[in-house]
Structure formats: C-alpha cells, structure tokens
XYZ file of C-alpha atoms in Angstrom:
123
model
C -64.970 87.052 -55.292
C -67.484 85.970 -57.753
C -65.272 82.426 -58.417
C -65.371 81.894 -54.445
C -68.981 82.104 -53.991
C -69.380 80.058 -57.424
C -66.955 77.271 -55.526
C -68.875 77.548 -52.661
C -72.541 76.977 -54.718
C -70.477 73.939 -56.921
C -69.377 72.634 -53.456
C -72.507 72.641 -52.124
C -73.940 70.649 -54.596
C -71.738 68.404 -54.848
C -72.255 67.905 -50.703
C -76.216 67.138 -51.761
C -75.705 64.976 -54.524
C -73.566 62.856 -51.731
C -75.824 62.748 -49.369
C -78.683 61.517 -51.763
C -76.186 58.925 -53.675
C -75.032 58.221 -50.666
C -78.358 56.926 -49.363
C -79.805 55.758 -52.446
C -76.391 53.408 -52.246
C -77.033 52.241 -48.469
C -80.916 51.267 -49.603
C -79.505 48.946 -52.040
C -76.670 47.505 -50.143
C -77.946 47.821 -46.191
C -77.114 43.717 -46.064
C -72.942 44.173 -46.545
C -70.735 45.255 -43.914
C -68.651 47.357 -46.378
C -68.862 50.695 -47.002
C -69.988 50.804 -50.336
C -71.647 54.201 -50.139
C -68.535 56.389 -49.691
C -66.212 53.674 -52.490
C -68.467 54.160 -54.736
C -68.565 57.884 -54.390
C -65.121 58.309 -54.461
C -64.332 56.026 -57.370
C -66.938 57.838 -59.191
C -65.531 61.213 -58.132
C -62.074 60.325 -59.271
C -63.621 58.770 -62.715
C -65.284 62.297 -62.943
C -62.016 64.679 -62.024
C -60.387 62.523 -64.786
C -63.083 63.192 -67.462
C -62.818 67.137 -66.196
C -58.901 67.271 -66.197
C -58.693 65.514 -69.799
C -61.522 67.543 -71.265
C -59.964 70.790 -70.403
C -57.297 70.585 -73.310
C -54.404 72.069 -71.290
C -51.199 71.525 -71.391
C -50.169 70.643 -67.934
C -52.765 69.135 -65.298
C -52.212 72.363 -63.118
C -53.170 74.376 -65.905
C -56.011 72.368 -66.520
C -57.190 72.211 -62.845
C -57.076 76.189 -62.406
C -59.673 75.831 -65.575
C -62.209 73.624 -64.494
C -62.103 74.629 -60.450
C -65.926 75.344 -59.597
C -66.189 71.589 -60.989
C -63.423 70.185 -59.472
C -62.774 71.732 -56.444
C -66.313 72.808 -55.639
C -68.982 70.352 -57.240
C -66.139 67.015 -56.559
C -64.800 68.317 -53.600
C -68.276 68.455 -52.170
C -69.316 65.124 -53.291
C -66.101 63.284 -52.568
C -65.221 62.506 -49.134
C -61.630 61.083 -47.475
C -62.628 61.770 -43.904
C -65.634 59.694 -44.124
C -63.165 56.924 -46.171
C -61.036 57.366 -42.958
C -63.707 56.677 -40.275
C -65.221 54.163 -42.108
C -62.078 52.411 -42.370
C -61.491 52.791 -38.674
C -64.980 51.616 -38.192
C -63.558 48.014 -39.766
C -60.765 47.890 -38.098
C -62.004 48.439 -34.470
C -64.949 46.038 -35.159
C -61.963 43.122 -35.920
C -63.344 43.279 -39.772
C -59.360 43.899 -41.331
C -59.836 41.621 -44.044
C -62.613 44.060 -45.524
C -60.136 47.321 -43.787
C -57.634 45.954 -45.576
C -59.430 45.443 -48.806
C -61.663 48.516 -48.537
C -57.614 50.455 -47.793
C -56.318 48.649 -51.379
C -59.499 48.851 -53.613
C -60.145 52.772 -52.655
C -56.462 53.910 -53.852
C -56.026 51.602 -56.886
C -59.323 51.816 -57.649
C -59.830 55.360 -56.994
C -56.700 56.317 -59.212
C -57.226 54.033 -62.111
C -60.705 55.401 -62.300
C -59.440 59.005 -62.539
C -56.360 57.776 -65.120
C -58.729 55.762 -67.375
C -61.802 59.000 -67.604
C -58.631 61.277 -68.711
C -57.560 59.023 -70.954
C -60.917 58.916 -72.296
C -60.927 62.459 -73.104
C-alpha cells in the first residue's frame, strides 16, 4: 500500500513539474505553431526513463522497471503526456497544418525513442 501512495506522490510531481515546464516552454516559444511544450516533455521524459532503466543494473528491462517504478511510472508518468501529444496533433491536422502533423507524428516517435535508447546506453 505504501508503494501505491508513493506512485501516487511521484506521479503527482511529475504532473507539476509538467505543468510548470510546460509553461516556462510556451513563454519562450508562444511565436511557433508547433507544439513544442508537450515534444519537448516527452523527449525529455523518454531521455529520463532511459537514464532510470540503464542505471538500475538489472538484467532484463522488466526487472529493471519493477525497480525503479515510483520514478518511472509515478514521477515520468506524471510528467509525460500521449493524450495531450494526441490532441495536439489533431489540433494540426484540423487547422490544415499536416506538414508540421506530419512532422510533429515522425519527430515525437524517433525522437522520443532514440532519446530513451541513447540515456540507457549512457548508463
């Protein structure tokens, strides 16, 4: 019960920092159409679930996942965000903006998983 309410706390966090990274982001970039805010978040969140997963020393990623949950599902999963990516996206795509859809689509996967790949390799 403890771990769950630990999650929770992590996840709550991790919903905070967003929000605050989120508009410190938007201040800086209020001028583009794309949604930086949430890529960056993501790609960032990904780069840190790498650097958790590698720095856990296990021998399988599920092992090493069940190790470092109140980080990675609570603190990431709170500061990471796919539904947002998904509305956003839509957002684009209704407005007739698919070259940026498309782009912002491409960059957030490849992106997204290289960052993750290239912090566990770092560890």
């Amino acid at each position: 019960m403890m771990t769950t309410i630990f999650i929770g706390l992590c996840g709550s966090l991790g919903a905070v920092a967003r929000h605050l990274v989120g508009k410190w982001i938007k201040a800086h970039c209020s001028r583009y159409s794309f949604p930086w805010a949430t890529f960056l978040i993501n790609v960032s969140g990904c780069f840190a679930l790498g650097l958790a997963l590698g720095s856990a020393g296990a021998e399988s990623l599920a092992s090493a996942l069940a190790h470092s949950h109140p980080f990675t599902t609570g603190f990431l999963g709170g500061f990471t965000t796919f539904s947002t990516f998904t509305v956003e996206w839509l957002e684009l795509w209704q407005t007739k903006n698919r070259l940026a859809a498309m782009l912002y689509l491409l960059f957030s996967g490849t992106i997204g998983l290289l960052a993750c790949w290239t912090g566990y390799k770092m560890m």
